[in-house]
Each structure stands twice: as structure tokens, then as C-alpha cells.
PDB file of C-alpha atoms in Angstrom:
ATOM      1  CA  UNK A 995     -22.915  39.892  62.611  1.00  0.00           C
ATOM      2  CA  UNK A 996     -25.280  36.698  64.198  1.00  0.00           C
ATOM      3  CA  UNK A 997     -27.582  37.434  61.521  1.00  0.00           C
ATOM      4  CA  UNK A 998     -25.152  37.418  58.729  1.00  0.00           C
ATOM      5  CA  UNK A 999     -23.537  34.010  59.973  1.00  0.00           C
ATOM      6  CA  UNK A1000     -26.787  32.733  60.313  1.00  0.00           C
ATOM      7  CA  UNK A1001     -27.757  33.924  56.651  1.00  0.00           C
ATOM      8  CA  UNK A1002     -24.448  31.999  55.505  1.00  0.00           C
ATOM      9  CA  UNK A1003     -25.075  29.121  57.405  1.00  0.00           C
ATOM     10  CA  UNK A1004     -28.658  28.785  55.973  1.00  0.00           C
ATOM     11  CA  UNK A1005     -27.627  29.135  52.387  1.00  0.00           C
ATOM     12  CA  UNK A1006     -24.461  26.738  53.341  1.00  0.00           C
ATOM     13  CA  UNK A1007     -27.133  23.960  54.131  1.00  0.00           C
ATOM     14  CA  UNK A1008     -29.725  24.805  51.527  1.00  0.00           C
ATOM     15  CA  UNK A1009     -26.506  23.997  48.703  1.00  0.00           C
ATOM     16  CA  UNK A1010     -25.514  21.137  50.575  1.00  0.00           C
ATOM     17  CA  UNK A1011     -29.070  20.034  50.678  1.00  0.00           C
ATOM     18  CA  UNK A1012     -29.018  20.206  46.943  1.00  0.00           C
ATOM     19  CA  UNK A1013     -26.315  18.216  46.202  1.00  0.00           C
ATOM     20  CA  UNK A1014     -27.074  15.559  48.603  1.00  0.00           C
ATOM     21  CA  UNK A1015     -30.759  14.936  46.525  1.00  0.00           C
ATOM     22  CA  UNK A1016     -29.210  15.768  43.423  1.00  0.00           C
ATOM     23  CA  UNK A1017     -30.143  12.624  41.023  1.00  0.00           C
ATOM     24  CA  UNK A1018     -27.138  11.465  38.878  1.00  0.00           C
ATOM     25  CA  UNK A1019     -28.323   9.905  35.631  1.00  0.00           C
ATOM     26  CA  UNK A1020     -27.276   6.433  35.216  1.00  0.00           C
ATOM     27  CA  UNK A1021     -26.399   6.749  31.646  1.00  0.00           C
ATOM     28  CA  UNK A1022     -25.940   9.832  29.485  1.00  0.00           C
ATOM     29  CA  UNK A1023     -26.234   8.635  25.676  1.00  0.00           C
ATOM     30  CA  UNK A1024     -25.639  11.362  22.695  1.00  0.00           C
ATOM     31  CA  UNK A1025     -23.926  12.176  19.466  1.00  0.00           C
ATOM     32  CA  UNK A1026     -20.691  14.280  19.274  1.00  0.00           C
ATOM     33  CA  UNK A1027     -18.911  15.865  16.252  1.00  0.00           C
ATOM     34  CA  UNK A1028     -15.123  17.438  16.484  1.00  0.00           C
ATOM     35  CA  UNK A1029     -13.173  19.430  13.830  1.00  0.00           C
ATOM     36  CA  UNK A1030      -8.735  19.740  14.444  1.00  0.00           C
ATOM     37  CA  UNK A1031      -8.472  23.384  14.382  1.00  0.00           C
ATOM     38  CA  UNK A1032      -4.759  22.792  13.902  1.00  0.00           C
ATOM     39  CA  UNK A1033      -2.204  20.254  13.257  1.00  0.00           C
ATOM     40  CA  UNK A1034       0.727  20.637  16.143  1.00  0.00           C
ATOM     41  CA  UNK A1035       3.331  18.890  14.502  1.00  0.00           C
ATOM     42  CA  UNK A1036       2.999  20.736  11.078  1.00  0.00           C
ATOM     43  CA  UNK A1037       1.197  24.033  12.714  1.00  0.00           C
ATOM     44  CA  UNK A1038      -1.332  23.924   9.777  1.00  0.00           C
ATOM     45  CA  UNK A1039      -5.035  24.783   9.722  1.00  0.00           C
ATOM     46  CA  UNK A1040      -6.843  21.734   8.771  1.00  0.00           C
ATOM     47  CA  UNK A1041     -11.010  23.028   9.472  1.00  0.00           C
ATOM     48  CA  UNK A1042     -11.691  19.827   7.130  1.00  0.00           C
ATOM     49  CA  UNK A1043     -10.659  17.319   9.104  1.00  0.00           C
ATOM     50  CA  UNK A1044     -13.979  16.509  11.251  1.00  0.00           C
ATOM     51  CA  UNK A1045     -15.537  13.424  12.801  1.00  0.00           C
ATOM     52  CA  UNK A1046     -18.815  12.426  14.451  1.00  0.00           C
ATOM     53  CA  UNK A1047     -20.193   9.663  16.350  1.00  0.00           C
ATOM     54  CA  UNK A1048     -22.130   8.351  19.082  1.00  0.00           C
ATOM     55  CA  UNK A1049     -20.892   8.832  22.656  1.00  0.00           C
ATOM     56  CA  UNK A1050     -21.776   6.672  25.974  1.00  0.00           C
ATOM     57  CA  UNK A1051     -21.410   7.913  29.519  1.00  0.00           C
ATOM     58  CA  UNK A1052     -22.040   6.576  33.276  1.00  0.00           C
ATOM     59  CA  UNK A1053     -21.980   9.175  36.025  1.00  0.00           C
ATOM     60  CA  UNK A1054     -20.222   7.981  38.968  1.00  0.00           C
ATOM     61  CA  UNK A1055     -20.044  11.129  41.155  1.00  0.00           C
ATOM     62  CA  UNK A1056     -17.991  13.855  40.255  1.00  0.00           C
ATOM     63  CA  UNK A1057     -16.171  11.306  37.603  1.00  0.00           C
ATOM     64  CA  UNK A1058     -17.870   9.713  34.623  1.00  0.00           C
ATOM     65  CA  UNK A1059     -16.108   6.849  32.160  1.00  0.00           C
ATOM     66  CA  UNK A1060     -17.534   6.570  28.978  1.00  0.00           C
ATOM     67  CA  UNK A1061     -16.744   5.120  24.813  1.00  0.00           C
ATOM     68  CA  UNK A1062     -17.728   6.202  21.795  1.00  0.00           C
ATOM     69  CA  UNK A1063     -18.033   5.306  18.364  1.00  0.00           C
ATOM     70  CA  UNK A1064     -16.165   7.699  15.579  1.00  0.00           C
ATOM     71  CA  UNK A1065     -15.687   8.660  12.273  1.00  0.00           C
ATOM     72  CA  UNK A1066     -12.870  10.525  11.785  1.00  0.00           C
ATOM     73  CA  UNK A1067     -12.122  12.130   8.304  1.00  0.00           C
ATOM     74  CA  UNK A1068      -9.053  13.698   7.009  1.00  0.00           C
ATOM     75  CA  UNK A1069     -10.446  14.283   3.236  1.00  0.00           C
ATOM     76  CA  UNK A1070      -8.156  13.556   0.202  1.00  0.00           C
ATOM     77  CA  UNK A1071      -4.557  12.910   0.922  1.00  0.00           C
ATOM     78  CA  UNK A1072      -1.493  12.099  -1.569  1.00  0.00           C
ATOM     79  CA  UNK A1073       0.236   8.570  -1.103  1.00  0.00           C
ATOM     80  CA  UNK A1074       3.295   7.749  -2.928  1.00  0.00           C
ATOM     81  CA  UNK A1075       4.831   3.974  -3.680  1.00  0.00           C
ATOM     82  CA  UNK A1076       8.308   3.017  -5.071  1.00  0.00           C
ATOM     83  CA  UNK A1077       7.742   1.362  -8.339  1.00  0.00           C
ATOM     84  CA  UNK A1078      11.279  -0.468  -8.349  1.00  0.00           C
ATOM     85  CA  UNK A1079      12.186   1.453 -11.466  1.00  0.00           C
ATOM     86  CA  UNK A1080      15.645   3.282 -11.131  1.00  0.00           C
ATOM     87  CA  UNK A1081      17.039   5.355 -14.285  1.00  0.00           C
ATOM     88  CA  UNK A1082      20.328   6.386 -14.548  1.00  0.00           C
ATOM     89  CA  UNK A1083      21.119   9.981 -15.056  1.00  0.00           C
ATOM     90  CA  UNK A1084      24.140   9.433 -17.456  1.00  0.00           C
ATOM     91  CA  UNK A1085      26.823  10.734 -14.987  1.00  0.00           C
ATOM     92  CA  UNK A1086      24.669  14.196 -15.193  1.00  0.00           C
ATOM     93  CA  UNK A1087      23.696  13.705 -11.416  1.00  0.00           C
ATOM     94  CA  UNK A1088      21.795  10.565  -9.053  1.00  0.00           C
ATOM     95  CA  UNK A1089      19.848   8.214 -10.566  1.00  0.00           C
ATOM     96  CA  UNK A1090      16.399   8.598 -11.057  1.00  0.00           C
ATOM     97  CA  UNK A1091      13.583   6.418  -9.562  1.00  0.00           C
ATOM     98  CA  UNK A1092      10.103   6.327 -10.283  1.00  0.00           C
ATOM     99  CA  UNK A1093       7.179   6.651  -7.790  1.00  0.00           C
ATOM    100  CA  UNK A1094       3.143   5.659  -8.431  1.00  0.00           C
ATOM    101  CA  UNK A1095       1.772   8.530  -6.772  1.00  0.00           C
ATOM    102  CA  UNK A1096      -2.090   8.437  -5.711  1.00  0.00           C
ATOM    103  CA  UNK A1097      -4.333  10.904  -4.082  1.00  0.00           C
ATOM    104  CA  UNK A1098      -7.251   8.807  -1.987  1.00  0.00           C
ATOM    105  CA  UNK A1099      -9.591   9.943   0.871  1.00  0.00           C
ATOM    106  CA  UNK A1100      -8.717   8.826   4.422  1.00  0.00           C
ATOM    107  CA  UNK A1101     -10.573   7.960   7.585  1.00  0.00           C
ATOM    108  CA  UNK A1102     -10.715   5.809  11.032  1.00  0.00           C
ATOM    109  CA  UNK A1103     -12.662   4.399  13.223  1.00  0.00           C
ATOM    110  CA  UNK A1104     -11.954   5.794  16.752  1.00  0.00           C
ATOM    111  CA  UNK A1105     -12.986   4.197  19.733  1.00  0.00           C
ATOM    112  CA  UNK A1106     -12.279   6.081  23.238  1.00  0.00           C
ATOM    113  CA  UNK A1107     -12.064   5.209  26.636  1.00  0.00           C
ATOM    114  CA  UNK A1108     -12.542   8.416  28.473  1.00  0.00           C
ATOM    115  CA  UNK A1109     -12.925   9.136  32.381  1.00  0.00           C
ATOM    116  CA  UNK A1110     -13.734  12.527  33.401  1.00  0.00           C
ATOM    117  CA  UNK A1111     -13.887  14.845  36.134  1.00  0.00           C
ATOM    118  CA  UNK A1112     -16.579  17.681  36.770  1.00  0.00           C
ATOM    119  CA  UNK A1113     -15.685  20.151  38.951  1.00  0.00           C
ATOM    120  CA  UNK A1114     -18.354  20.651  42.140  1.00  0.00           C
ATOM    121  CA  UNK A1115     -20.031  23.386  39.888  1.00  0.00           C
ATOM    122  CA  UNK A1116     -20.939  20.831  37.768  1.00  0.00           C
ATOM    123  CA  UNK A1117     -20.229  22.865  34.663  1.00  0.00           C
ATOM    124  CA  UNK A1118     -16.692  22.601  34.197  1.00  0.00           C
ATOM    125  CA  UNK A1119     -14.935  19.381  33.486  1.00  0.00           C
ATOM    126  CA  UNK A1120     -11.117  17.819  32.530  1.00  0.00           C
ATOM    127  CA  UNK A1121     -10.869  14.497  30.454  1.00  0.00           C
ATOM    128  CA  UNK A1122      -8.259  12.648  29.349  1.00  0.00           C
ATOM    129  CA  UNK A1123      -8.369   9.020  27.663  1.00  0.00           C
ATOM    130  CA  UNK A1124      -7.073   6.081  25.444  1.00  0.00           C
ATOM    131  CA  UNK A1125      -8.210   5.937  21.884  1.00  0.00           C
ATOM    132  CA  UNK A1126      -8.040   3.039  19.610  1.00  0.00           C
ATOM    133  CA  UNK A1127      -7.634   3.643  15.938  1.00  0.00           C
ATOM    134  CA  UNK A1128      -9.330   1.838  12.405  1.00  0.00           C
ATOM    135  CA  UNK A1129      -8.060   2.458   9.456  1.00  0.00           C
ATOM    136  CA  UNK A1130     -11.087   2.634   7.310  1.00  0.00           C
ATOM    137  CA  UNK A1131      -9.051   3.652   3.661  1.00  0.00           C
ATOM    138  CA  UNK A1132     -10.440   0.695   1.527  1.00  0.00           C
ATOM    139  CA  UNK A1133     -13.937   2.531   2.206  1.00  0.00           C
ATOM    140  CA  UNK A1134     -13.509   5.824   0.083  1.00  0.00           C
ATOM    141  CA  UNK A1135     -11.742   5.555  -3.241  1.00  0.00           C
ATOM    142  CA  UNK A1136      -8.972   7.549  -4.746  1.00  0.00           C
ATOM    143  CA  UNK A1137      -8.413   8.684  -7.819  1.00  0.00           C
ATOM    144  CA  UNK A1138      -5.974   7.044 -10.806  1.00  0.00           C
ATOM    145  CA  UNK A1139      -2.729   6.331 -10.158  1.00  0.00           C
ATOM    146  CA  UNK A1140       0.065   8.595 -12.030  1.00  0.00           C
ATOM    147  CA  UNK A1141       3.888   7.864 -11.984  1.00  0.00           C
ATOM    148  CA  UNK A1142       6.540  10.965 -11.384  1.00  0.00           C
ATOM    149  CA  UNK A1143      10.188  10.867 -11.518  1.00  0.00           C
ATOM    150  CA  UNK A1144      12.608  11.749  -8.564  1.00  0.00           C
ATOM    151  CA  UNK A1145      15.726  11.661  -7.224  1.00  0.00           C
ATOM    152  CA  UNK A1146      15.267  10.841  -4.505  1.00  0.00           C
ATOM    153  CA  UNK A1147      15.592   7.136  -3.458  1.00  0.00           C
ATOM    154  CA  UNK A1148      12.768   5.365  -1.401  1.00  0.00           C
ATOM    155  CA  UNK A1149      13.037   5.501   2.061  1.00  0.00           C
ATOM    156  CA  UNK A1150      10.243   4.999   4.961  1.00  0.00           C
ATOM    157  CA  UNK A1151       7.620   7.526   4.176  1.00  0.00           C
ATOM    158  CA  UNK A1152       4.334   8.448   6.156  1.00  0.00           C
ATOM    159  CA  UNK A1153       3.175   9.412   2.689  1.00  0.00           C
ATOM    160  CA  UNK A1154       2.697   5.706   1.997  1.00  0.00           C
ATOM    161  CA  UNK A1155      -0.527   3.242   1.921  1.00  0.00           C
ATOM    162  CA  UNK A1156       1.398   0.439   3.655  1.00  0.00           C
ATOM    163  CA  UNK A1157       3.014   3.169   6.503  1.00  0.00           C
ATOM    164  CA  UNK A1158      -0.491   3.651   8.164  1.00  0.00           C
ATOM    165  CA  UNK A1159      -1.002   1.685  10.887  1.00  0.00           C
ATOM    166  CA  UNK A1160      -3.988  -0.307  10.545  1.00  0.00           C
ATOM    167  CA  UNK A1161      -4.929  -0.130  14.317  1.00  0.00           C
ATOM    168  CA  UNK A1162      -3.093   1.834  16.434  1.00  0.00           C
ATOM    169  CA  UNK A1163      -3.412   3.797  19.836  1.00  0.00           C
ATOM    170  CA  UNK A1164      -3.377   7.264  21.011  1.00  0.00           C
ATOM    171  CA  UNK A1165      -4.622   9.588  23.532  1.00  0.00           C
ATOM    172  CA  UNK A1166      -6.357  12.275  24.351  1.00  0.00           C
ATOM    173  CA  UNK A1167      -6.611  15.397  26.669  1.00  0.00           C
ATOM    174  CA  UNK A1168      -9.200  17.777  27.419  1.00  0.00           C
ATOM    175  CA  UNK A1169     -10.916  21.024  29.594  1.00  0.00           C
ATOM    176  CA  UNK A1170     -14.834  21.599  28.739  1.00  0.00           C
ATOM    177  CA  UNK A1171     -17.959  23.123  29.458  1.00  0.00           C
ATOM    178  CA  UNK A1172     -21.536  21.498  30.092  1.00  0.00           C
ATOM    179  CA  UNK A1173     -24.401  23.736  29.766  1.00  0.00           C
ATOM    180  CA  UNK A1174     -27.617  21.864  31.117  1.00  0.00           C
ATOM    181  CA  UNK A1175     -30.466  22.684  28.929  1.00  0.00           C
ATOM    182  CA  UNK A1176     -32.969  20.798  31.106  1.00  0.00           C
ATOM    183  CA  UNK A1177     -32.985  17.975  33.392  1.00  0.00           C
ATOM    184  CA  UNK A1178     -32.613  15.263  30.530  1.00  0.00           C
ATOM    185  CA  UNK A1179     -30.384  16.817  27.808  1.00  0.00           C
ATOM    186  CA  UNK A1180     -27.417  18.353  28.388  1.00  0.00           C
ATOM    187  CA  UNK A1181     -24.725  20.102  25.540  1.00  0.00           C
ATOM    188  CA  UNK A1182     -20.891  20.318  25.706  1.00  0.00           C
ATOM    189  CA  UNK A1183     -18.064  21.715  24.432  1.00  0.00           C
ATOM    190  CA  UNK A1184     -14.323  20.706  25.142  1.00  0.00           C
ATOM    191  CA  UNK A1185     -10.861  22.120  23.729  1.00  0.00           C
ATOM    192  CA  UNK A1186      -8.939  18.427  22.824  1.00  0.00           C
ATOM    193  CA  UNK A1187      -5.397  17.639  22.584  1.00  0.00           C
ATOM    194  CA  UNK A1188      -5.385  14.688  20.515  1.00  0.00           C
ATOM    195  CA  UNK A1189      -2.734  12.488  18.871  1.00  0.00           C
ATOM    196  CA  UNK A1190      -3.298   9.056  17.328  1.00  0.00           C
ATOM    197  CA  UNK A1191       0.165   7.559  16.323  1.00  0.00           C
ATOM    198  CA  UNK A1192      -1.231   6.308  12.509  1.00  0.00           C
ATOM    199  CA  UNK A1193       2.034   6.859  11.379  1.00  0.00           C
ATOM    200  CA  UNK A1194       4.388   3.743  11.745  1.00  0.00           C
ATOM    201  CA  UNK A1195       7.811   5.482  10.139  1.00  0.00           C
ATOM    202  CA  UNK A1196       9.719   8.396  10.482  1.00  0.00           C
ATOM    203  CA  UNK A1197       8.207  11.156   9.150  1.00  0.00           C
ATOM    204  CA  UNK A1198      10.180  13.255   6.214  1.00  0.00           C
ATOM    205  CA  UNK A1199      10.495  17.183   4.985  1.00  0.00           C
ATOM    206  CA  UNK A1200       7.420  16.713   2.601  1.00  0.00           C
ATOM    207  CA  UNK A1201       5.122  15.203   5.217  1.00  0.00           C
ATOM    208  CA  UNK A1202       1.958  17.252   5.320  1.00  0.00           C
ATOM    209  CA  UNK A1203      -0.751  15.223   7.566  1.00  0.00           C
ATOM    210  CA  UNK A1204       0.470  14.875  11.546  1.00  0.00           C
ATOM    211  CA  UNK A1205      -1.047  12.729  14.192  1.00  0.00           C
ATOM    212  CA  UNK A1206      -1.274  15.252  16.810  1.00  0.00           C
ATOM    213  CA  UNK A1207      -3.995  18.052  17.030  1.00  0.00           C
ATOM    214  CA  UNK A1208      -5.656  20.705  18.812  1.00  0.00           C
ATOM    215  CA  UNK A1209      -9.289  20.521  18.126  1.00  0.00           C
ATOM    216  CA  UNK A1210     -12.612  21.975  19.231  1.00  0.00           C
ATOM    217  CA  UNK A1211     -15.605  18.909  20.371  1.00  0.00           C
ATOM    218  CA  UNK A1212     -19.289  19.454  20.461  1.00  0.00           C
ATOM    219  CA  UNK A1213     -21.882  17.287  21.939  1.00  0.00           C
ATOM    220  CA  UNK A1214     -25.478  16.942  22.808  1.00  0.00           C
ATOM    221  CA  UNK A1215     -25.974  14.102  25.337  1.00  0.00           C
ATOM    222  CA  UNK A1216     -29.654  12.648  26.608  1.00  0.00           C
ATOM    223  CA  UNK A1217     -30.066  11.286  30.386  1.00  0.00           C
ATOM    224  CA  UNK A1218     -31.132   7.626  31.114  1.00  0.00           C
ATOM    225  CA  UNK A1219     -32.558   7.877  34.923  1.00  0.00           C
TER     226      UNK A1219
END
């Protein structure tokens, strides 16, 4: 029984040792890429919304804060604007107003704040953070704009250019894994809650982009001693 207490004691000190002259890397610097798995509000599979950037970190501790810088896609997406035309339906039913319609690739530029916490194994880690939005949608064209009938009249529409906010702020959530491939680079992976709030109106029945997803991030970070 002494010799097993002693055994435990010994191995007690030898980890405690370890962690005492582990070195913590002043900076950890890498790139990151992220694909929404699924969009909450809608519960749609969107694999082809992705983004990727560069990623900052400082290791205080258990906790690190860190930014990054990222592009975040949403591919081709169809936008809709009231032309101010209304034609009456000759008592047959509502009148009938006419929308430009326009299909045109979306993306931001995210900035996060993150601080995180990695549990004493040092493989396992939460995150949660403030994210700062970009509109980027003068950058990738769309194609030409068509005109369609409805009747329906205009009302505040997500679906339209002037309803995205041009900044705006979200947040994020997170639980990952780091797997240390040697002492100076290091890979993780992290399940994200995300939402962004791009959308300034309410949204309506033929909304088909959200602002909230669950997502899947990878990264391969470099340490600065």
C-alpha cells in the first residue's frame, strides 16, 4: 500500500513538474477555413458556404484571446427590388407590382474577437466571441437584372441589396480539439455556433439564407516562442 502511494505520489510530481516548465508560446499565428454544415433558422444544408483566413492567438495560461481575418462566402444568392410599377388586375384580383429581381454572389469580411479556454489536458478547449461583419457584395458581380410580376406588395425583405447590413455584429460559440503535431505547429478542429445578424428586416416565408449556423472550423496554427 506505501509503495503504491509512493508510486502515485511520484507520478503526481513528475506531471506537476511538467506543467510548471511547460513553455507557453507567446503567439500562435495560422490560417483557418470553416464550412456551415447547416443553417438553424431555415434547417438547410448549405456545404457551400465556406470561409478562410488568417488567425492570431496569445496564450495566457489556460485562456488565449485572439482575431482573425475572414472571408466568408455564401455563393450566388437572389435579391429582389420594388420597381414602383403597380398594375391593376381589372377587378379580377390585387393589383400587380413589378419586382427587378437579380441573382449576385455574396460575401463578408469577418473579424473576431475570441477568448478561449483549454482544459488542463491541453487538448480540449471552449470559445466563444464577438464578430464584426463587412459586407464585401460590390466585389463579386451578379448576373442581369430581370423583372417578374407579383402580387404581392413590397414590404421589408431580407431578399433585398439595401436590407444587408453593411457592418454588423454577431457572435460566436464553440467546443474543439487541438492535436499538437510538434512543439511549433499545432492543428484544430472546433464545432461553431455562429450567427451574424446581416439581416436588418424581418425576415418573410420565401427567405432562404439565415444568419445563424452550425458549422465545422479547421485550423493549422505555427508557435512564436
Amino acid at each position: 500500500m506505501r509503495s503504491l502511494s509512493f508510486i502515485c505520489c511520484l507520478l503526481l510530481s513528475v506531471l506537476l513538474c511538467a506543467q510548471s516548465t511547460e513553455t507557453i508560446p507567446r503567439f500562435l499565428i495560422g490560417i483557418e477555413t470553416n464550412a456551415h454544415l447547416e443553417d438553424v433558422i431555415n434547417r438547410s444544408n448549405n456545404l457551400g458556404f465556406v470561409g478562410i483566413g488568417l488567425s492570431i492567438e496569445k496564450p495566457i495560461g489556460q485562456f488565449s484571446v485572439g482575431t482573425a481575418l475572414i472571408r466568408q462566402r455564401f455563393g450566388p444568392q437572389t435579391f429582389r427590388q420594388f420597381t414602383g410599377e403597380v398594375k391593376p388586375n381589372e377587378g379580377l384580383g390585387p393589383d400587380i407590382y413589378t419586382f427587378r429581381f437579380q441573382q449576385k454572389n455574396i460575401s463578408f469580411w469577418n473579424i473576431p474577437l475570441r477568448l478561449q479556454y483549454r482544459l488542463p489536458c491541453n487538448c480540449v478547449y471552449v470559445q466563444a466571441g464577438l464578430q464584426t461583419s463587412i459586407s464585401d457584395l460590390k466585389g463579386t458581380p451578379g448576373d442581369v437584372p430581370y423583372t417578374n410580376p407579383s402580387f404581392f406588395a413590397p414590404g421589408p425583405s431580407p431578399y433585398a441589396l439595401n436590407s444587408i447590413s453593411k457592418i454588423s455584429v454577431g457572435y460566436e460559440m464553440a467546443i474543439g480539439l487541438n492535436f499538437h503535431l510538434s512543439e511549433n505547429w499545432k492543428l484544430n478542429s472546433r464545432l461553431t455556433y455562429t450567427h451574424y445578424g446581416y439581416f436588418k428586416n424581418t425576415p418573410e416565408a420565401y427567405r432562404r439564407l439565415g444568419d445563424t449556423f452550425m458549422g465545422l472550423n479547421i485550423g493549422l496554427q505555427r508557435a512564436i516562442y
